[in-house]
Tab-separated table of C-alpha atoms in Angstrom:
chain	number	residue	atom	x	y	z
A	86	MET	CA	9.999	26.272	5.331
A	87	ASP	CA	12.972	27.194	6.920
A	88	ALA	CA	15.998	27.314	4.230
A	89	ASP	CA	18.529	27.579	6.990
A	90	ALA	CA	17.736	24.304	8.587
A	91	SER	CA	20.113	21.678	8.412
A	92	ILE	CA	18.542	18.140	7.709
A	93	THR	CA	19.578	14.782	8.199
A	94	MET	CA	18.121	11.513	6.763
A	95	ILE	CA	18.767	7.865	8.203
A	96	ALA	CA	17.607	5.518	5.482
A	97	ALA	CA	17.258	1.695	5.820
A	98	GLU	CA	17.135	1.574	2.005
A	99	ARG	CA	20.295	1.297	-0.172
A	100	HIS	CA	19.162	3.014	-2.931
A	101	PRO	CA	18.266	6.655	-3.251
A	102	LEU	CA	15.185	7.474	-3.625
A	103	TYR	CA	12.407	5.353	-5.890
A	104	ASN	CA	9.155	5.224	-6.635
A	105	ARG	CA	7.555	2.240	-4.921
A	106	VAL	CA	4.141	2.925	-7.066
A	107	ALA	CA	6.474	2.073	-10.147
A	108	LEU	CA	7.162	-1.616	-8.897
A	109	PRO	CA	3.992	-3.275	-10.055
A	110	ARG	CA	5.010	-1.624	-13.433
A	111	TYR	CA	8.661	-2.686	-13.081
A	112	LEU	CA	7.610	-6.330	-12.248
A	113	ARG	CA	5.072	-6.658	-15.245
A	114	GLY	CA	8.055	-5.260	-17.544
A	115	GLN	CA	6.231	-2.143	-18.779
A	116	VAL	CA	9.240	0.130	-17.332
A	117	ARG	CA	12.448	0.095	-16.842
A	118	ARG	CA	14.397	-0.279	-13.481
A	119	GLU	CA	16.396	3.114	-14.156
A	120	LYS	CA	12.898	4.738	-14.672
A	121	VAL	CA	12.069	3.484	-11.033
A	122	LEU	CA	14.769	5.509	-9.643
A	123	MET	CA	13.825	8.989	-8.739
A	124	ARG	CA	16.812	10.593	-7.351
A	125	THR	CA	20.765	10.292	-6.946
A	126	VAL	CA	23.491	10.602	-4.471
A	127	GLU	CA	24.410	13.902	-6.412
A	128	ASP	CA	20.620	14.942	-5.964
A	129	TYR	CA	21.001	14.934	-2.063
A	130	ALA	CA	24.481	16.522	-1.913
A	131	ALA	CA	23.203	19.184	-4.071
A	132	ARG	CA	20.421	20.198	-1.789
A	133	GLU	CA	22.917	19.664	1.187
A	134	LEU	CA	20.845	16.775	2.847
A	135	ASP	CA	22.842	14.972	4.768
A	136	ILE	CA	21.835	11.241	4.032
A	137	HIS	CA	22.807	7.883	5.555
A	138	PHE	CA	21.866	4.961	3.792
A	139	GLU	CA	21.435	1.225	5.148
A	140	THR	CA	21.208	3.194	8.592
A	141	TRP	CA	18.228	3.029	11.143
A	142	ALA	CA	17.068	4.452	14.120
A	143	THR	CA	17.503	2.085	16.850
A	144	GLU	CA	16.384	4.412	19.968
A	145	ILE	CA	15.042	7.774	20.383
A	146	ASP	CA	15.926	10.249	23.567
A	147	VAL	CA	12.712	12.459	23.208
A	148	HIS	CA	14.243	14.322	26.646
A	149	GLY	CA	17.568	14.823	25.393
A	150	LYS	CA	16.422	15.107	21.843
A	151	VAL	CA	19.118	12.272	20.487
A	152	VAL	CA	18.577	9.853	17.980
A	153	HIS	CA	20.829	6.423	17.972
A	154	THR	CA	21.147	4.029	15.097
A	155	ASN	CA	22.473	0.587	14.683
A	156	ARG	CA	25.724	2.177	13.472
A	157	ASN	CA	26.520	3.689	16.963
A	158	GLN	CA	25.567	7.132	15.734
A	159	THR	CA	23.781	9.714	17.484
A	160	PHE	CA	21.906	12.446	15.871
A	161	PRO	CA	20.738	15.686	18.088
A	162	TYR	CA	17.434	17.290	16.633
A	163	ASP	CA	15.357	20.337	16.894
A	164	ALA	CA	12.637	18.620	15.262
A	165	LEU	CA	12.259	14.796	14.289
A	166	LEU	CA	10.017	13.126	11.930
A	167	VAL	CA	9.446	9.140	11.830
A	168	ALA	CA	8.417	7.784	8.767
A	169	THR	CA	9.716	4.244	9.147
A	170	GLY	CA	6.671	2.320	7.518
A	171	GLY	CA	7.070	-1.278	8.236
A	172	ARG	CA	8.393	-4.666	7.387
A	173	PRO	CA	6.172	-7.279	5.705
A	174	LYS	CA	4.936	-9.892	7.941
A	175	PRO	CA	6.811	-13.341	7.517
A	176	PRO	CA	4.632	-16.208	5.878
A	177	PRO	CA	2.524	-16.965	8.517
A	178	TRP	CA	1.938	-21.074	7.290
A	179	PRO	CA	3.471	-23.891	8.718
A	180	GLY	CA	5.880	-25.239	7.165
A	181	SER	CA	6.722	-21.939	5.302
A	182	ASP	CA	10.268	-21.967	6.618
A	183	GLN	CA	11.173	-25.028	4.406
A	184	VAL	CA	10.427	-23.011	1.003
A	185	SER	CA	13.600	-21.509	-0.040
A	186	ASN	CA	11.777	-19.799	-2.537
A	187	ALA	CA	9.955	-17.386	-0.581
A	188	LEU	CA	9.363	-13.929	-1.393
A	189	GLY	CA	7.723	-10.586	-0.075
A	190	PHE	CA	7.272	-7.466	-2.261
A	191	GLN	CA	7.994	-4.023	-0.945
A	192	THR	CA	11.498	-3.173	-2.333
A	193	LEU	CA	13.435	-2.759	-5.369
A	194	ASP	CA	15.419	-5.427	-4.423
A	195	ASP	CA	12.448	-7.750	-3.951
A	196	THR	CA	11.320	-6.761	-7.228
A	197	ASP	CA	14.436	-7.617	-8.710
A	198	ALA	CA	14.384	-11.099	-7.160
A	199	ILE	CA	10.896	-11.871	-8.083
A	200	ILE	CA	11.754	-10.744	-11.456
A	201	GLU	CA	14.580	-13.421	-11.727
A	202	LYS	CA	12.776	-16.433	-9.757
A	203	ALA	CA	9.475	-15.834	-11.718
A	204	ASP	CA	11.184	-16.162	-15.167
A	205	ALA	CA	13.282	-19.246	-14.433
A	206	SER	CA	10.217	-20.917	-12.768
A	207	GLU	CA	7.421	-23.047	-14.144
A	208	ARG	CA	4.607	-22.444	-11.231
A	209	VAL	CA	4.569	-19.372	-8.880
A	210	LEU	CA	1.954	-19.398	-5.809
A	211	VAL	CA	0.453	-16.225	-4.795
A	212	MET	CA	-0.886	-15.781	-1.430
A	213	GLY	CA	-2.837	-13.054	0.463
A	214	GLY	CA	-5.887	-11.345	-0.730
A	215	SER	CA	-4.722	-7.631	-0.322
A	216	PHE	CA	-3.562	-5.037	-2.858
A	217	ILE	CA	-0.112	-6.880	-2.852
A	218	GLY	CA	-1.335	-10.090	-3.419
A	219	TYR	CA	-3.313	-8.770	-6.540
A	220	GLU	CA	-0.167	-6.663	-7.832
A	221	LEU	CA	1.893	-9.962	-7.481
A	222	ALA	CA	-0.810	-12.019	-9.246
A	223	GLU	CA	-1.279	-9.481	-11.799
A	224	GLY	CA	2.736	-8.523	-12.519
A	225	VAL	CA	3.777	-12.563	-12.668
A	226	SER	CA	0.758	-13.619	-14.974
A	227	PHE	CA	1.563	-10.364	-17.048
A	228	ARG	CA	5.039	-11.865	-17.661
A	229	GLN	CA	3.394	-14.954	-19.176
A	230	LYS	CA	6.423	-17.252	-18.316
A	231	ALA	CA	4.788	-19.366	-15.550
A	232	LYS	CA	1.770	-20.895	-14.440
A	233	LEU	CA	0.265	-18.785	-11.706
A	234	THR	CA	-2.324	-19.996	-8.718
A	235	TRP	CA	-3.338	-17.578	-6.351
A	236	ILE	CA	-4.690	-18.709	-2.959
A	237	MET	CA	-6.655	-16.457	-0.956
A	238	ARG	CA	-8.223	-16.674	2.544
A	239	GLY	CA	-11.372	-14.656	1.608
A	240	PRO	CA	-14.065	-15.082	-1.106
A	241	TRP	CA	-12.814	-12.844	-3.595
A	242	PHE	CA	-9.654	-9.784	-3.611
A	243	LEU	CA	-10.237	-7.057	-1.254
A	244	ARG	CA	-12.794	-8.390	0.589
A	245	TYR	CA	-13.198	-5.639	3.038
A	246	VAL	CA	-14.159	-3.548	-0.143
A	247	LEU	CA	-15.449	-5.116	-2.893
A	248	ASP	CA	-18.635	-6.863	-2.677
A	249	ASP	CA	-19.691	-10.167	-4.705
A	250	GLU	CA	-20.090	-8.560	-8.005
A	251	GLY	CA	-16.843	-6.577	-7.782
A	252	GLY	CA	-14.938	-9.381	-6.431
A	253	GLN	CA	-16.058	-11.704	-9.137
A	254	LEU	CA	-15.764	-9.318	-11.975
A	255	CYS	CA	-11.652	-9.154	-11.011
A	256	ARG	CA	-11.840	-13.230	-10.846
A	257	GLN	CA	-12.990	-13.116	-14.600
A	258	MET	CA	-10.408	-10.602	-15.743
A	259	GLY	CA	-7.814	-12.559	-13.802
A	260	GLU	CA	-8.969	-15.607	-15.436
A	261	ALA	CA	-8.851	-14.543	-18.813
A	262	GLN	CA	-5.279	-13.639	-18.169
A	263	GLY	CA	-4.642	-17.203	-17.105
A	264	VAL	CA	-4.669	-16.992	-13.396
A	265	GLU	CA	-5.590	-19.744	-11.363
A	266	PHE	CA	-7.855	-18.750	-8.459
A	267	ILE	CA	-8.493	-20.699	-5.103
A	268	VAL	CA	-11.062	-18.753	-2.971
A	269	GLY	CA	-12.215	-19.261	0.542
A	270	ASP	CA	-9.046	-21.558	1.422
A	271	GLU	CA	-5.785	-21.480	3.063
A	272	VAL	CA	-2.670	-23.531	3.154
A	273	GLU	CA	-2.295	-26.395	6.071
A	274	LYS	CA	0.847	-27.012	5.273
A	275	PHE	CA	3.914	-26.922	2.598
A	276	SER	CA	6.193	-30.247	1.836
A	277	ARG	CA	8.530	-31.004	-1.070
A	278	THR	CA	7.616	-33.613	-3.937
A	279	ASN	CA	9.325	-34.218	-7.454
A	280	GLY	CA	11.781	-31.599	-7.060
A	281	ARG	CA	8.965	-28.585	-6.278
A	282	PHE	CA	7.283	-27.422	-3.359
A	283	LEU	CA	3.536	-28.236	-2.640
A	284	ALA	CA	0.728	-26.594	-0.786
A	285	ASP	CA	-2.086	-28.646	0.833
A	286	THR	CA	-4.930	-26.471	1.412
A	287	VAL	CA	-7.281	-26.769	3.968
A	288	ASN	CA	-10.125	-27.796	1.693
A	289	GLY	CA	-7.722	-30.413	0.195
A	290	ARG	CA	-6.177	-29.007	-2.656
A	291	LYS	CA	-2.721	-29.603	-4.186
A	292	VAL	CA	-0.624	-27.017	-5.398
A	293	GLU	CA	2.716	-27.425	-6.931
A	294	PHE	CA	5.196	-24.576	-7.362
A	295	ASP	CA	8.653	-23.357	-7.999
A	296	LEU	CA	8.334	-19.882	-6.253
A	297	LEU	CA	6.173	-18.669	-3.196
A	298	THR	CA	5.309	-14.456	-3.525
A	299	TYR	CA	3.053	-13.145	-0.896
A	300	GLY	CA	1.611	-10.308	0.780
A	301	VAL	CA	-0.028	-10.427	4.683
A	302	GLY	CA	0.541	-7.348	6.058
A	303	LEU	CA	3.136	-5.062	7.618
A	304	ASP	CA	4.584	-5.338	10.873
A	305	TYR	CA	4.957	-1.510	11.744
A	306	TYR	CA	8.599	-0.352	12.722
A	307	THR	CA	8.309	1.247	16.059
A	308	GLU	CA	10.834	-0.114	17.718
A	309	PRO	CA	12.812	3.383	18.053
A	310	VAL	CA	10.129	4.925	19.990
A	311	ARG	CA	8.911	2.190	22.468
A	312	ASN	CA	9.743	3.182	25.865
A	313	THR	CA	9.640	6.751	24.808
A	314	GLY	CA	6.091	7.355	26.039
A	315	ILE	CA	4.839	8.278	22.645
A	316	GLU	CA	1.390	6.604	21.919
A	317	LEU	CA	1.193	3.746	19.971
A	318	ASN	CA	-1.785	1.897	18.636
A	319	LYS	CA	0.025	-0.481	15.662
A	320	GLY	CA	1.659	2.591	14.595
A	321	ILE	CA	2.401	5.978	16.234
A	322	VAL	CA	-0.823	8.065	17.145
A	323	THR	CA	-0.676	11.584	16.161
A	324	ASP	CA	-2.978	14.822	15.481
A	325	ALA	CA	-4.317	16.358	12.534
A	326	LYS	CA	-0.976	18.287	12.508
A	327	LEU	CA	1.151	15.016	12.569
A	328	ARG	CA	2.082	15.890	15.467
A	329	THR	CA	2.940	13.147	18.347
A	330	ASN	CA	2.530	13.345	22.270
A	331	ALA	CA	6.039	13.684	22.379
A	332	PRO	CA	7.849	17.436	21.914
A	333	ASP	CA	8.567	18.132	18.519
A	334	VAL	CA	8.209	14.375	16.926
A	335	TYR	CA	6.209	14.259	14.042
A	336	ALA	CA	5.088	11.080	12.117
A	337	ALA	CA	4.138	10.247	9.047
A	338	GLY	CA	3.552	7.389	5.896
A	339	ASP	CA	2.355	4.144	7.055
A	340	ILE	CA	3.325	4.373	10.356
A	341	ALA	CA	1.091	7.308	11.289
A	342	VAL	CA	-2.102	6.611	13.098
A	343	PHE	CA	-3.239	10.461	12.370
A	344	PHE	CA	-6.367	12.121	13.235
A	345	ASP	CA	-8.328	12.273	9.781
A	346	LEU	CA	-10.510	15.086	9.458
A	347	MET	CA	-12.296	13.536	6.536
A	348	VAL	CA	-13.985	10.955	8.911
A	349	GLY	CA	-13.193	12.649	12.546
A	350	ARG	CA	-11.236	9.888	13.944
A	351	HIS	CA	-7.717	8.259	13.942
A	352	ASN	CA	-6.516	6.437	10.868
A	353	GLN	CA	-3.757	4.678	8.911
A	354	MET	CA	-3.052	4.675	5.181
A	355	GLY	CA	-0.812	2.755	3.256
A	356	THR	CA	-0.688	4.685	0.266
A	357	TRP	CA	2.231	6.609	-2.079
A	358	ASP	CA	0.096	9.624	-1.987
A	359	ASN	CA	-0.829	9.516	1.284
A	360	ALA	CA	2.731	9.862	2.461
A	361	GLU	CA	3.625	12.186	0.043
A	362	ALA	CA	1.272	14.675	1.182
A	363	HIS	CA	2.115	13.790	5.003
A	364	GLY	CA	5.518	14.671	4.055
A	365	LYS	CA	4.509	17.985	2.882
A	366	VAL	CA	2.830	18.953	5.956
A	367	ALA	CA	4.893	17.585	8.363
A	368	ALA	CA	8.000	19.394	7.133
A	369	ARG	CA	5.947	22.500	7.089
A	370	ASN	CA	4.913	21.951	10.844
A	371	MET	CA	8.465	21.225	11.733
A	372	ALA	CA	9.792	24.588	10.412
A	373	GLY	CA	7.021	26.367	12.666
A	374	GLY	CA	3.970	26.120	10.621
A	375	ASP	CA	0.389	24.944	12.246
A	376	GLU	CA	-1.494	23.187	9.532
A	377	ASP	CA	-3.983	20.791	9.698
A	378	PHE	CA	-3.599	17.244	7.265
A	379	PHE	CA	-6.565	17.071	5.233
A	380	ASP	CA	-6.351	15.027	2.025
A	381	VAL	CA	-8.004	11.862	-0.150
A	382	PRO	CA	-6.120	9.242	-0.283
A	383	THR	CA	-5.656	7.766	-3.482
A	384	TYR	CA	-4.582	4.469	-5.325
A	385	THR	CA	-4.701	4.154	-8.954
A	386	THR	CA	-3.300	0.743	-10.876
A	387	THR	CA	-4.101	-1.902	-13.606
A	388	MET	CA	-6.692	-4.411	-13.635
A	389	PHE	CA	-5.680	-7.099	-15.272
A	390	GLY	CA	-5.934	-5.211	-18.745
A	391	SER	CA	-8.254	-2.615	-17.255
A	392	THR	CA	-8.214	-0.197	-14.276
A	393	LEU	CA	-8.327	0.064	-10.922
A	394	ALA	CA	-9.060	3.241	-8.658
A	395	VAL	CA	-9.500	3.136	-5.003
A	396	MET	CA	-10.030	6.779	-3.534
A	397	GLY	CA	-10.865	8.356	0.150
A	398	VAL	CA	-12.121	6.569	2.844
A	399	THR	CA	-13.597	3.166	2.222
A	400	PRO	CA	-14.991	0.138	4.505
A	401	ASP	CA	-12.153	-1.539	5.452
A	402	VAL	CA	-11.625	1.864	7.473
A	403	GLN	CA	-15.352	2.571	8.246
A	404	PRO	CA	-17.455	-0.370	8.206
A	405	ASP	CA	-20.466	1.682	8.499
A	406	LEU	CA	-20.540	3.555	5.344
A	407	GLU	CA	-23.567	3.973	3.103
A	408	SER	CA	-23.262	3.157	-0.301
A	409	VAL	CA	-24.589	2.968	-4.099
A	410	ARG	CA	-22.876	0.941	-7.084
A	411	THR	CA	-23.360	0.044	-10.465
A	412	PHE	CA	-21.890	-2.949	-12.750
A	413	SER	CA	-21.540	-4.685	-15.900
A	414	TYR	CA	-19.771	-8.074	-16.369
A	415	ASP	CA	-19.907	-7.565	-20.046
A	416	GLU	CA	-18.435	-4.122	-20.081
A	417	LYS	CA	-15.706	-4.898	-17.434
A	418	PHE	CA	-17.305	-1.979	-15.351
A	419	TYR	CA	-17.338	-1.580	-11.549
A	420	ARG	CA	-18.143	1.766	-9.686
A	421	LYS	CA	-19.303	2.025	-5.884
A	422	LEU	CA	-19.163	5.233	-3.952
A	423	PHE	CA	-19.175	5.628	0.018
A	424	PHE	CA	-21.303	8.083	2.013
A	425	LYS	CA	-21.016	9.269	5.298
A	426	ASP	CA	-23.519	11.883	6.988
A	427	ASP	CA	-24.661	12.629	3.620
A	428	LYS	CA	-20.607	13.563	2.264
A	429	LEU	CA	-19.102	11.760	-0.447
A	430	VAL	CA	-15.904	10.198	1.269
A	431	GLY	CA	-14.797	7.364	-0.792
A	432	ALA	CA	-15.088	5.390	-4.087
A	433	ILE	CA	-13.721	2.257	-5.721
A	434	MET	CA	-13.746	1.965	-9.485
A	435	ILE	CA	-12.594	-0.945	-11.903
A	436	GLY	CA	-12.821	0.156	-15.672
A	437	PRO	CA	-12.046	3.272	-17.691
A	438	PRO	CA	-11.624	5.911	-14.481
A	439	LYS	CA	-13.890	9.077	-16.199
A	440	GLY	CA	-14.911	11.023	-13.920
A	441	ARG	CA	-12.633	10.526	-11.073
A	442	LYS	CA	-10.826	13.791	-10.617
A	443	LYS	CA	-14.402	15.515	-9.996
A	444	LEU	CA	-15.144	12.421	-7.411
A	445	ILE	CA	-11.838	13.570	-5.635
A	446	GLU	CA	-12.798	17.117	-5.826
A	447	ILE	CA	-16.154	16.431	-4.107
A	448	MET	CA	-14.818	14.269	-1.434
A	449	ARG	CA	-11.837	16.953	-0.558
A	450	SER	CA	-14.983	19.952	-0.459
A	451	ARG	CA	-16.795	17.767	2.219
A	452	GLN	CA	-20.267	19.612	0.858
A	453	LEU	CA	-23.308	18.025	1.442
A	454	ILE	CA	-24.289	15.698	-1.560
A	455	GLU	CA	-28.299	16.795	-1.972
A	456	ARG	CA	-29.188	15.246	-5.119
A	457	PRO	CA	-30.098	11.324	-5.627
A	458	LYS	CA	-26.607	9.540	-5.016
A	459	GLN	CA	-26.914	7.429	-7.695
A	460	GLU	CA	-26.369	10.402	-9.897
A	461	LEU	CA	-22.862	10.186	-8.994
A	462	LEU	CA	-22.301	6.885	-10.387
A	463	ASP	CA	-23.218	8.380	-14.006
A	464	PRO	CA	-19.428	9.646	-15.631
A	465	ALA	CA	-22.017	11.928	-17.831
A	466	ASN	CA	-22.629	13.628	-14.722
A	467	LEU	CA	-19.019	14.446	-13.133
A	468	LYS	CA	-17.481	16.504	-16.054
A	469	ASP	CA	-13.648	17.078	-15.045
């Protein structure tokens, strides 16, 4: 690392760094707000980091090596990291602009608003079958103050990763916590009735609610690099070293479509662990290193009183993976492993995460699996 380098950070947030992974726990009421915060303004000053809050890049001059901001500032650079992530897509359903209480779930401020509104509501509607939709459904239902309905277009939560049995287990656990599921359906229109909002679905269901929370994906914030010649494909395309095709410009986190050595092609990951690991590799390379990024992304959260863990590459990213699985509705247990070219590349687990660290170790090693793959499903065969 270059200890003599000056570092300038341009941050759209108004808060110093906080742990977005902790936001679902904060929503559930299991962690205090101050515990979500990870840095103070004084921490940045102590490290001689020049940080500008509520500021965002509007244009990058890759030839002059200058960044322009919404505050009419200009910042020259020798090396530049773009880690702009994305903004939640707006609600796509007809009439959603008439729903005054409609909140996405990305930031600390979003979470504060959801807590305030949900605690004052009798009925909450959650829409979207992704991780965000799940975290909202679990978080609001855990507060046990409002009746909650979860609508998703697919037949079950995380339909591109879980199969029918995994989806049904999630539903059983959610229903035991009081969540009403409406699956294979979507809202046709919103309106008002009896002082509440009303959602009419394509299949004829009617759901009254006071608050709408949703997660329908991200619009990646690529505006600063447009018209620069930097290659885009939803996000910003990089090589395995997180370098773009522009000199001395790197990308990391959600925005980076990086060459993933684990699967041998470009990939895009939206997990905190992945972003943190990207940042470390990008920083070393910006300071003169020549390091490839290789890691196993992980996502772990509670699952309606149990645990959900997703590791590595899953079928939503790489559809042609081989898999083995085991599950038990009675024991609330589900485990599925994914393989590519006889190497373990991914896993999803519901229930006790015993053996998780060993599975990650096997993925990182990229070793050929020569024993029966089903043996890896048994935690007894995975001594941590």
